PDB file of N, CA and C in Angstrom:
ATOM      1  N   MET A   1     100.119 158.040 -37.350  1.00 74.00           N
ATOM      2  CA  MET A   1      99.464 157.879 -38.331  1.00 74.00           C
ATOM      3  C   MET A   1     100.329 157.765 -39.654  1.00 74.00           C
ATOM      4  N   LEU A   2     101.283 158.928 -39.686  1.00 85.00           N
ATOM      5  CA  LEU A   2     102.353 158.781 -40.721  1.00 85.00           C
ATOM      6  C   LEU A   2     102.825 157.415 -41.179  1.00 85.00           C
ATOM      7  N   ARG A   3     103.144 156.733 -39.882  1.00 86.00           N
ATOM      8  CA  ARG A   3     104.020 155.456 -40.353  1.00 86.00           C
ATOM      9  C   ARG A   3     102.681 154.286 -40.860  1.00 86.00           C
ATOM     10  N   ILE A   4     101.576 154.614 -40.777  1.00 85.00           N
ATOM     11  CA  ILE A   4     100.623 153.539 -41.374  1.00 85.00           C
ATOM     12  C   ILE A   4     100.407 153.795 -42.776  1.00 85.00           C
ATOM     13  N   VAL A   5     100.401 155.059 -42.953  1.00 89.00           N
ATOM     14  CA  VAL A   5     100.042 155.812 -44.676  1.00 89.00           C
ATOM     15  C   VAL A   5     101.419 155.321 -45.216  1.00 89.00           C
ATOM     16  N   LEU A   6     102.570 155.732 -44.613  1.00 91.00           N
ATOM     17  CA  LEU A   6     103.910 155.263 -45.615  1.00 91.00           C
ATOM     18  C   LEU A   6     104.020 153.788 -45.582  1.00 91.00           C
ATOM     19  N   THR A   7     103.673 152.851 -44.879  1.00 90.00           N
ATOM     20  CA  THR A   7     103.785 151.527 -44.906  1.00 90.00           C
ATOM     21  C   THR A   7     102.827 150.886 -46.003  1.00 90.00           C
ATOM     22  N   HIS A   8     101.390 151.444 -46.145  1.00 92.00           N
ATOM     23  CA  HIS A   8     100.765 151.140 -47.130  1.00 92.00           C
ATOM     24  C   HIS A   8     101.302 151.774 -48.541  1.00 92.00           C
ATOM     25  N   LEU A   9     101.529 152.758 -48.334  1.00 93.00           N
ATOM     26  CA  LEU A   9     102.281 153.007 -49.765  1.00 93.00           C
ATOM     27  C   LEU A   9     103.342 152.353 -50.106  1.00 93.00           C
ATOM     28  N   PHE A  10     104.072 152.029 -49.223  1.00 93.00           N
ATOM     29  CA  PHE A  10     105.275 151.051 -49.560  1.00 93.00           C
ATOM     30  C   PHE A  10     104.833 149.806 -49.982  1.00 93.00           C
ATOM     31  N   LEU A  11     103.766 149.102 -49.591  1.00 92.00           N
ATOM     32  CA  LEU A  11     103.040 147.841 -50.094  1.00 92.00           C
ATOM     33  C   LEU A  11     102.262 147.977 -51.279  1.00 92.00           C
ATOM     34  N   PHE A  12     101.750 149.116 -51.514  1.00 94.00           N
ATOM     35  CA  PHE A  12     101.238 149.613 -52.998  1.00 94.00           C
ATOM     36  C   PHE A  12     102.492 149.480 -53.886  1.00 94.00           C
ATOM     37  N   LEU A  13     103.491 150.193 -54.009  1.00 94.00           N
ATOM     38  CA  LEU A  13     104.776 150.346 -54.833  1.00 94.00           C
ATOM     39  C   LEU A  13     105.600 149.277 -54.757  1.00 94.00           C
ATOM     40  N   LEU A  14     105.567 148.496 -54.015  1.00 93.00           N
ATOM     41  CA  LEU A  14     106.739 147.361 -53.886  1.00 93.00           C
ATOM     42  C   LEU A  14     106.401 146.324 -55.266  1.00 93.00           C
ATOM     43  N   PRO A  15     105.230 146.146 -55.777  1.00 93.00           N
ATOM     44  CA  PRO A  15     104.986 145.351 -57.164  1.00 93.00           C
ATOM     45  C   PRO A  15     105.937 146.052 -58.351  1.00 93.00           C
ATOM     46  N   PHE A  16     105.643 147.386 -58.407  1.00 91.00           N
ATOM     47  CA  PHE A  16     105.992 148.357 -59.513  1.00 91.00           C
ATOM     48  C   PHE A  16     107.751 148.265 -59.292  1.00 91.00           C
ATOM     49  N   PHE A  17     108.314 148.618 -58.131  1.00 92.00           N
ATOM     50  CA  PHE A  17     109.599 148.432 -57.698  1.00 92.00           C
ATOM     51  C   PHE A  17     110.188 147.205 -58.057  1.00 92.00           C
ATOM     52  N   CYS A  18     109.669 146.076 -57.863  1.00 91.00           N
ATOM     53  CA  CYS A  18     110.255 144.838 -58.146  1.00 91.00           C
ATOM     54  C   CYS A  18     110.008 144.625 -59.980  1.00 91.00           C
ATOM     55  N   TYR A  19     108.938 144.940 -60.524  1.00 86.00           N
ATOM     56  CA  TYR A  19     108.783 144.774 -61.884  1.00 86.00           C
ATOM     57  C   TYR A  19     110.189 145.782 -62.384  1.00 86.00           C
ATOM     58  N   ALA A  20     110.231 146.944 -62.017  1.00 84.00           N
ATOM     59  CA  ALA A  20     111.317 147.962 -62.520  1.00 84.00           C
ATOM     60  C   ALA A  20     112.697 147.199 -62.531  1.00 84.00           C
ATOM     61  N   LEU A  21     112.859 146.708 -61.070  1.00 86.00           N
ATOM     62  CA  LEU A  21     114.217 145.996 -60.940  1.00 86.00           C
ATOM     63  C   LEU A  21     114.387 144.890 -61.963  1.00 86.00           C
ATOM     64  N   TRP A  22     113.252 143.973 -61.913  1.00 83.00           N
ATOM     65  CA  TRP A  22     113.544 142.888 -63.081  1.00 83.00           C
ATOM     66  C   TRP A  22     113.777 143.469 -64.395  1.00 83.00           C
ATOM     67  N   LEU A  23     113.064 144.549 -64.986  1.00 77.00           N
ATOM     68  CA  LEU A  23     113.307 144.822 -66.314  1.00 77.00           C
ATOM     69  C   LEU A  23     114.997 145.510 -66.318  1.00 77.00           C
ATOM     70  N   TRP A  24     115.419 146.085 -65.171  1.00 78.00           N
ATOM     71  CA  TRP A  24     116.741 146.621 -65.343  1.00 78.00           C
ATOM     72  C   TRP A  24     117.716 145.596 -65.262  1.00 78.00           C
ATOM     73  N   LEU A  25     117.259 144.179 -64.455  1.00 81.00           N
ATOM     74  CA  LEU A  25     118.509 143.304 -64.330  1.00 81.00           C
ATOM     75  C   LEU A  25     118.374 142.747 -65.787  1.00 81.00           C
ATOM     76  N   SER A  26     117.283 142.344 -66.367  1.00 77.00           N
ATOM     77  CA  SER A  26     117.165 141.390 -67.437  1.00 77.00           C
ATOM     78  C   SER A  26     117.500 142.511 -68.847  1.00 77.00           C
ATOM     79  N   LYS A  27     117.795 143.750 -68.495  1.00 72.00           N
ATOM     80  CA  LYS A  27     118.291 144.554 -69.665  1.00 72.00           C
ATOM     81  C   LYS A  27     117.082 144.785 -70.810  1.00 72.00           C
ATOM     82  N   ARG A  28     115.952 144.956 -70.211  1.00 59.00           N
ATOM     83  CA  ARG A  28     114.771 144.914 -71.297  1.00 59.00           C
ATOM     84  C   ARG A  28     114.202 146.500 -71.002  1.00 59.00           C
ATOM     85  N   SER A  29     114.664 147.411 -70.155  1.00 54.00           N
ATOM     86  CA  SER A  29     114.346 148.413 -69.991  1.00 54.00           C
ATOM     87  C   SER A  29     114.380 149.593 -71.212  1.00 54.00           C
ATOM     88  N   SER A  30     115.214 149.125 -72.099  1.00 59.00           N
ATOM     89  CA  SER A  30     115.366 150.160 -73.195  1.00 59.00           C
ATOM     90  C   SER A  30     114.056 150.182 -74.264  1.00 59.00           C
ATOM     91  N   HIS A  31     113.117 148.896 -73.764  1.00 63.00           N
ATOM     92  CA  HIS A  31     111.943 149.225 -74.576  1.00 63.00           C
ATOM     93  C   HIS A  31     110.902 149.534 -73.741  1.00 63.00           C
ATOM     94  N   PRO A  32     110.374 151.031 -74.028  1.00 63.00           N
ATOM     95  CA  PRO A  32     109.307 151.474 -73.057  1.00 63.00           C
ATOM     96  C   PRO A  32     107.892 150.898 -73.240  1.00 63.00           C
ATOM     97  N   ASP A  33     107.869 149.979 -74.149  1.00 64.00           N
ATOM     98  CA  ASP A  33     106.539 149.419 -74.483  1.00 64.00           C
ATOM     99  C   ASP A  33     106.279 148.260 -73.465  1.00 64.00           C
ATOM    100  N   ARG A  34     107.402 147.928 -72.722  1.00 61.00           N
ATOM    101  CA  ARG A  34     107.323 147.166 -71.892  1.00 61.00           C
ATOM    102  C   ARG A  34     106.660 147.487 -70.501  1.00 61.00           C
ATOM    103  N   TRP A  35     106.501 148.865 -70.459  1.00 62.00           N
ATOM    104  CA  TRP A  35     105.533 149.418 -69.271  1.00 62.00           C
ATOM    105  C   TRP A  35     104.171 149.796 -70.071  1.00 62.00           C
ATOM    106  N   SER A  36     103.372 148.934 -70.763  1.00 66.00           N
ATOM    107  CA  SER A  36     102.259 149.218 -71.387  1.00 66.00           C
ATOM    108  C   SER A  36     100.991 148.528 -70.335  1.00 66.00           C
ATOM    109  N   LYS A  37      99.923 148.745 -70.869  1.00 64.00           N
ATOM    110  CA  LYS A  37      98.691 148.927 -69.875  1.00 64.00           C
ATOM    111  C   LYS A  37      98.631 147.610 -69.412  1.00 64.00           C
ATOM    112  N   GLY A  38      99.142 146.298 -69.867  1.00 69.00           N
ATOM    113  CA  GLY A  38      98.966 145.051 -69.364  1.00 69.00           C
ATOM    114  C   GLY A  38      99.757 144.767 -68.127  1.00 69.00           C
ATOM    115  N   PRO A  39     100.951 145.055 -67.942  1.00 83.00           N
ATOM    116  CA  PRO A  39     101.564 145.035 -66.861  1.00 83.00           C
ATOM    117  C   PRO A  39     101.225 145.899 -65.790  1.00 83.00           C
ATOM    118  N   ILE A  40     100.749 147.222 -65.958  1.00 84.00           N
ATOM    119  CA  ILE A  40     100.607 148.279 -65.041  1.00 84.00           C
ATOM    120  C   ILE A  40      99.232 147.905 -64.536  1.00 84.00           C
ATOM    121  N   ALA A  41      98.284 147.068 -65.346  1.00 85.00           N
ATOM    122  CA  ALA A  41      96.991 146.725 -64.525  1.00 85.00           C
ATOM    123  C   ALA A  41      97.235 145.592 -63.374  1.00 85.00           C
ATOM    124  N   TRP A  42      98.190 144.996 -63.734  1.00 88.00           N
ATOM    125  CA  TRP A  42      98.517 143.520 -62.943  1.00 88.00           C
ATOM    126  C   TRP A  42      99.210 144.130 -61.735  1.00 88.00           C
ATOM    127  N   LEU A  43     100.157 145.025 -61.944  1.00 90.00           N
ATOM    128  CA  LEU A  43     100.928 145.728 -60.930  1.00 90.00           C
ATOM    129  C   LEU A  43     100.157 146.449 -59.711  1.00 90.00           C
ATOM    130  N   THR A  44      99.087 147.364 -60.447  1.00 91.00           N
ATOM    131  CA  THR A  44      98.361 147.934 -59.496  1.00 91.00           C
ATOM    132  C   THR A  44      97.283 146.827 -58.881  1.00 91.00           C
ATOM    133  N   LEU A  45      96.830 145.958 -59.346  1.00 93.00           N
ATOM    134  CA  LEU A  45      96.058 144.924 -58.703  1.00 93.00           C
ATOM    135  C   LEU A  45      96.935 144.157 -57.633  1.00 93.00           C
ATOM    136  N   ALA A  46      98.198 143.897 -57.851  1.00 94.00           N
ATOM    137  CA  ALA A  46      99.213 143.217 -57.071  1.00 94.00           C
ATOM    138  C   ALA A  46      99.258 144.283 -55.750  1.00 94.00           C
ATOM    139  N   GLY A  47      99.352 145.584 -56.072  1.00 94.00           N
ATOM    140  CA  GLY A  47      99.693 146.525 -54.909  1.00 94.00           C
ATOM    141  C   GLY A  47      98.298 146.650 -54.206  1.00 94.00           C
ATOM    142  N   LEU A  48      97.173 146.599 -54.738  1.00 94.00           N
ATOM    143  CA  LEU A  48      96.036 146.795 -53.971  1.00 94.00           C
ATOM    144  C   LEU A  48      95.780 145.512 -53.053  1.00 94.00           C
ATOM    145  N   VAL A  49      96.033 144.445 -53.568  1.00 94.00           N
ATOM    146  CA  VAL A  49      96.000 143.255 -52.953  1.00 94.00           C
ATOM    147  C   VAL A  49      97.028 143.088 -51.615  1.00 94.00           C
ATOM    148  N   LEU A  50      98.231 143.799 -51.824  1.00 94.00           N
ATOM    149  CA  LEU A  50      99.056 143.916 -50.624  1.00 94.00           C
ATOM    150  C   LEU A  50      98.614 144.793 -49.813  1.00 94.00           C
ATOM    151  N   VAL A  51      98.029 146.067 -50.065  1.00 94.00           N
ATOM    152  CA  VAL A  51      97.453 146.982 -49.257  1.00 94.00           C
ATOM    153  C   VAL A  51      96.292 146.563 -48.465  1.00 94.00           C
ATOM    154  N   ILE A  52      95.259 145.974 -49.201  1.00 94.00           N
ATOM    155  CA  ILE A  52      94.092 145.302 -48.515  1.00 94.00           C
ATOM    156  C   ILE A  52      94.665 144.211 -47.443  1.00 94.00           C
ATOM    157  N   SER A  53      95.726 143.326 -47.666  1.00 94.00           N
ATOM    158  CA  SER A  53      96.118 142.268 -46.688  1.00 94.00           C
ATOM    159  C   SER A  53      96.975 143.026 -45.925  1.00 94.00           C
ATOM    160  N   GLY A  54      97.568 144.064 -45.975  1.00 91.00           N
ATOM    161  CA  GLY A  54      98.096 144.745 -44.885  1.00 91.00           C
ATOM    162  C   GLY A  54      97.277 145.392 -43.816  1.00 91.00           C
ATOM    163  N   LEU A  55      95.925 146.184 -44.437  1.00 91.00           N
ATOM    164  CA  LEU A  55      94.974 146.439 -43.582  1.00 91.00           C
ATOM    165  C   LEU A  55      94.163 145.430 -42.817  1.00 91.00           C
ATOM    166  N   ALA A  56      93.885 144.376 -43.261  1.00 92.00           N
ATOM    167  CA  ALA A  56      93.386 143.029 -42.533  1.00 92.00           C
ATOM    168  C   ALA A  56      94.052 142.685 -41.664  1.00 92.00           C
ATOM    169  N   GLY A  57      95.450 142.511 -41.794  1.00 90.00           N
ATOM    170  CA  GLY A  57      96.434 142.332 -40.912  1.00 90.00           C
ATOM    171  C   GLY A  57      96.640 143.042 -39.693  1.00 90.00           C
ATOM    172  N   MET A  58      96.627 144.345 -39.919  1.00 87.00           N
ATOM    173  CA  MET A  58      96.679 145.343 -38.954  1.00 87.00           C
ATOM    174  C   MET A  58      95.195 145.164 -37.960  1.00 87.00           C
ATOM    175  N   ALA A  59      94.169 145.262 -38.610  1.00 83.00           N
ATOM    176  CA  ALA A  59      92.996 145.157 -37.858  1.00 83.00           C
ATOM    177  C   ALA A  59      92.762 143.701 -36.904  1.00 83.00           C
ATOM    178  N   LEU A  60      93.282 142.656 -37.508  1.00 87.00           N
ATOM    179  CA  LEU A  60      93.333 141.390 -36.714  1.00 87.00           C
ATOM    180  C   LEU A  60      94.401 141.483 -35.820  1.00 87.00           C
ATOM    181  N   LEU A  61      95.446 142.066 -35.849  1.00 87.00           N
ATOM    182  CA  LEU A  61      96.828 141.790 -34.828  1.00 87.00           C
ATOM    183  C   LEU A  61      96.907 142.973 -34.215  1.00 87.00           C
ATOM    184  N   GLU A  62      96.321 144.154 -34.310  1.00 78.00           N
ATOM    185  CA  GLU A  62      96.767 145.128 -33.636  1.00 78.00           C
ATOM    186  C   GLU A  62      95.681 144.786 -32.083  1.00 78.00           C
ATOM    187  N   ARG A  63      96.441 145.043 -30.965  1.00 76.00           N
ATOM    188  CA  ARG A  63      95.607 145.025 -29.820  1.00 76.00           C
ATOM    189  C   ARG A  63      95.079 146.260 -29.005  1.00 76.00           C
ATOM    190  N   SER A  64      93.980 146.181 -28.460  1.00 71.00           N
ATOM    191  CA  SER A  64      93.654 147.117 -27.701  1.00 71.00           C
ATOM    192  C   SER A  64      93.337 146.662 -26.223  1.00 71.00           C
ATOM    193  N   PRO A  65      93.412 147.795 -25.201  1.00 73.00           N
ATOM    194  CA  PRO A  65      93.460 147.168 -23.895  1.00 73.00           C
ATOM    195  C   PRO A  65      92.144 146.359 -23.771  1.00 73.00           C
ATOM    196  N   GLN A  66      92.224 145.272 -23.176  1.00 79.00           N
ATOM    197  CA  GLN A  66      90.865 144.445 -22.728  1.00 79.00           C
ATOM    198  C   GLN A  66      90.068 144.912 -21.734  1.00 79.00           C
ATOM    199  N   GLY A  67      88.984 145.116 -21.805  1.00 82.00           N
ATOM    200  CA  GLY A  67      87.979 145.442 -20.403  1.00 82.00           C
ATOM    201  C   GLY A  67      87.877 147.108 -20.442  1.00 82.00           C
ATOM    202  N   LEU A  68      88.395 147.541 -21.224  1.00 86.00           N
ATOM    203  CA  LEU A  68      88.470 149.114 -21.282  1.00 86.00           C
ATOM    204  C   LEU A  68      87.615 149.750 -22.409  1.00 86.00           C
ATOM    205  N   ASN A  69      87.003 150.902 -22.309  1.00 87.00           N
ATOM    206  CA  ASN A  69      86.291 151.596 -23.249  1.00 87.00           C
ATOM    207  C   ASN A  69      86.924 152.901 -23.746  1.00 87.00           C
ATOM    208  N   PHE A  70      86.565 152.808 -25.176  1.00 86.00           N
ATOM    209  CA  PHE A  70      87.619 154.144 -25.796  1.00 86.00           C
ATOM    210  C   PHE A  70      86.585 155.318 -25.685  1.00 86.00           C
ATOM    211  N   ILE A  71      87.066 156.407 -25.101  1.00 88.00           N
ATOM    212  CA  ILE A  71      86.292 157.649 -25.080  1.00 88.00           C
ATOM    213  C   ILE A  71      87.055 158.376 -26.194  1.00 88.00           C
ATOM    214  N   PRO A  72      86.247 159.130 -27.204  1.00 92.00           N
ATOM    215  CA  PRO A  72      86.751 159.669 -28.247  1.00 92.00           C
ATOM    216  C   PRO A  72      87.097 161.131 -27.787  1.00 92.00           C
ATOM    217  N   SER A  73      87.890 161.969 -28.635  1.00 93.00           N
ATOM    218  CA  SER A  73      88.555 163.146 -28.002  1.00 93.00           C
ATOM    219  C   SER A  73      87.253 164.147 -28.395  1.00 93.00           C
ATOM    220  N   GLY A  74      87.208 165.146 -27.861  1.00 92.00           N
ATOM    221  CA  GLY A  74      86.283 166.322 -27.730  1.00 92.00           C
ATOM    222  C   GLY A  74      86.695 167.293 -26.841  1.00 92.00           C
ATOM    223  N   MET A  75      85.801 168.457 -27.043  1.00 93.00           N
ATOM    224  CA  MET A  75      85.865 169.509 -26.460  1.00 93.00           C
ATOM    225  C   MET A  75      84.889 169.694 -24.705  1.00 93.00           C
ATOM    226  N   GLN A  76      85.658 169.879 -23.755  1.00 90.00           N
ATOM    227  CA  GLN A  76      85.168 169.960 -22.519  1.00 90.00           C
ATOM    228  C   GLN A  76      85.322 171.209 -21.885  1.00 90.00           C
ATOM    229  N   ASP A  77      84.514 171.838 -21.517  1.00 91.00           N
ATOM    230  CA  ASP A  77      84.555 173.247 -20.993  1.00 91.00           C
ATOM    231  C   ASP A  77      85.666 174.103 -22.132  1.00 91.00           C
ATOM    232  N   GLY A  78      85.646 174.103 -23.051  1.00 90.00           N
ATOM    233  CA  GLY A  78      86.508 174.907 -24.094  1.00 90.00           C
ATOM    234  C   GLY A  78      87.896 174.369 -24.125  1.00 90.00           C
ATOM    235  N   VAL A  79      88.144 173.148 -23.493  1.00 93.00           N
ATOM    236  CA  VAL A  79      89.509 172.528 -23.619  1.00 93.00           C
ATOM    237  C   VAL A  79      89.477 171.556 -24.458  1.00 93.00           C
ATOM    238  N   PHE A  80      90.439 171.217 -25.251  1.00 94.00           N
ATOM    239  CA  PHE A  80      90.232 169.817 -26.257  1.00 94.00           C
ATOM    240  C   PHE A  80      90.948 168.717 -25.233  1.00 94.00           C
ATOM    241  N   VAL A  81      90.186 167.629 -25.060  1.00 92.00           N
ATOM    242  CA  VAL A  81      90.454 166.508 -24.447  1.00 92.00           C
ATOM    243  C   VAL A  81      90.879 165.383 -25.393  1.00 92.00           C
ATOM    244  N   PRO A  82      91.991 164.726 -25.558  1.00 93.00           N
ATOM    245  CA  PRO A  82      92.135 163.831 -26.420  1.00 93.00           C
ATOM    246  C   PRO A  82      91.547 162.398 -26.211  1.00 93.00           C
ATOM    247  N   GLY A  83      91.409 161.441 -27.017  1.00 89.00           N
ATOM    248  CA  GLY A  83      91.020 160.136 -26.903  1.00 89.00           C
ATOM    249  C   GLY A  83      91.535 159.503 -25.967  1.00 89.00           C
ATOM    250  N   ARG A  84      90.858 158.519 -25.105  1.00 87.00           N
ATOM    251  CA  ARG A  84      91.597 157.875 -24.158  1.00 87.00           C
ATOM    252  C   ARG A  84      90.945 156.724 -24.053  1.00 87.00           C
ATOM    253  N   PHE A  85      91.640 155.639 -23.473  1.00 86.00           N
ATOM    254  CA  PHE A  85      90.649 154.381 -22.765  1.00 86.00           C
ATOM    255  C   PHE A  85      90.469 154.461 -21.468  1.00 86.00           C
ATOM    256  N   GLU A  86      89.186 154.104 -20.868  1.00 85.00           N
ATOM    257  CA  GLU A  86      88.884 154.279 -19.535  1.00 85.00           C
ATOM    258  C   GLU A  86      88.147 152.777 -19.064  1.00 85.00           C
TER     259      GLU A  86
END
């Protein structure tokens, strides 16, 4: 689960990193007004698009065992039984 969260966090932060890298390479980082509301809004939108496309890709490409039913986790006779496919 942590891998999934970190992957989507990386996808969200990727546009910000690319913009900061572009500012650094173009030597425009000395102007704090470059990080105004305009670029931040577009970077946030781009990050959200990447996260949503990543979620859709995971949902479409991740395979579950065919012909098996998922039994969710629960308590049986006072013992925790993890989720499984049967």
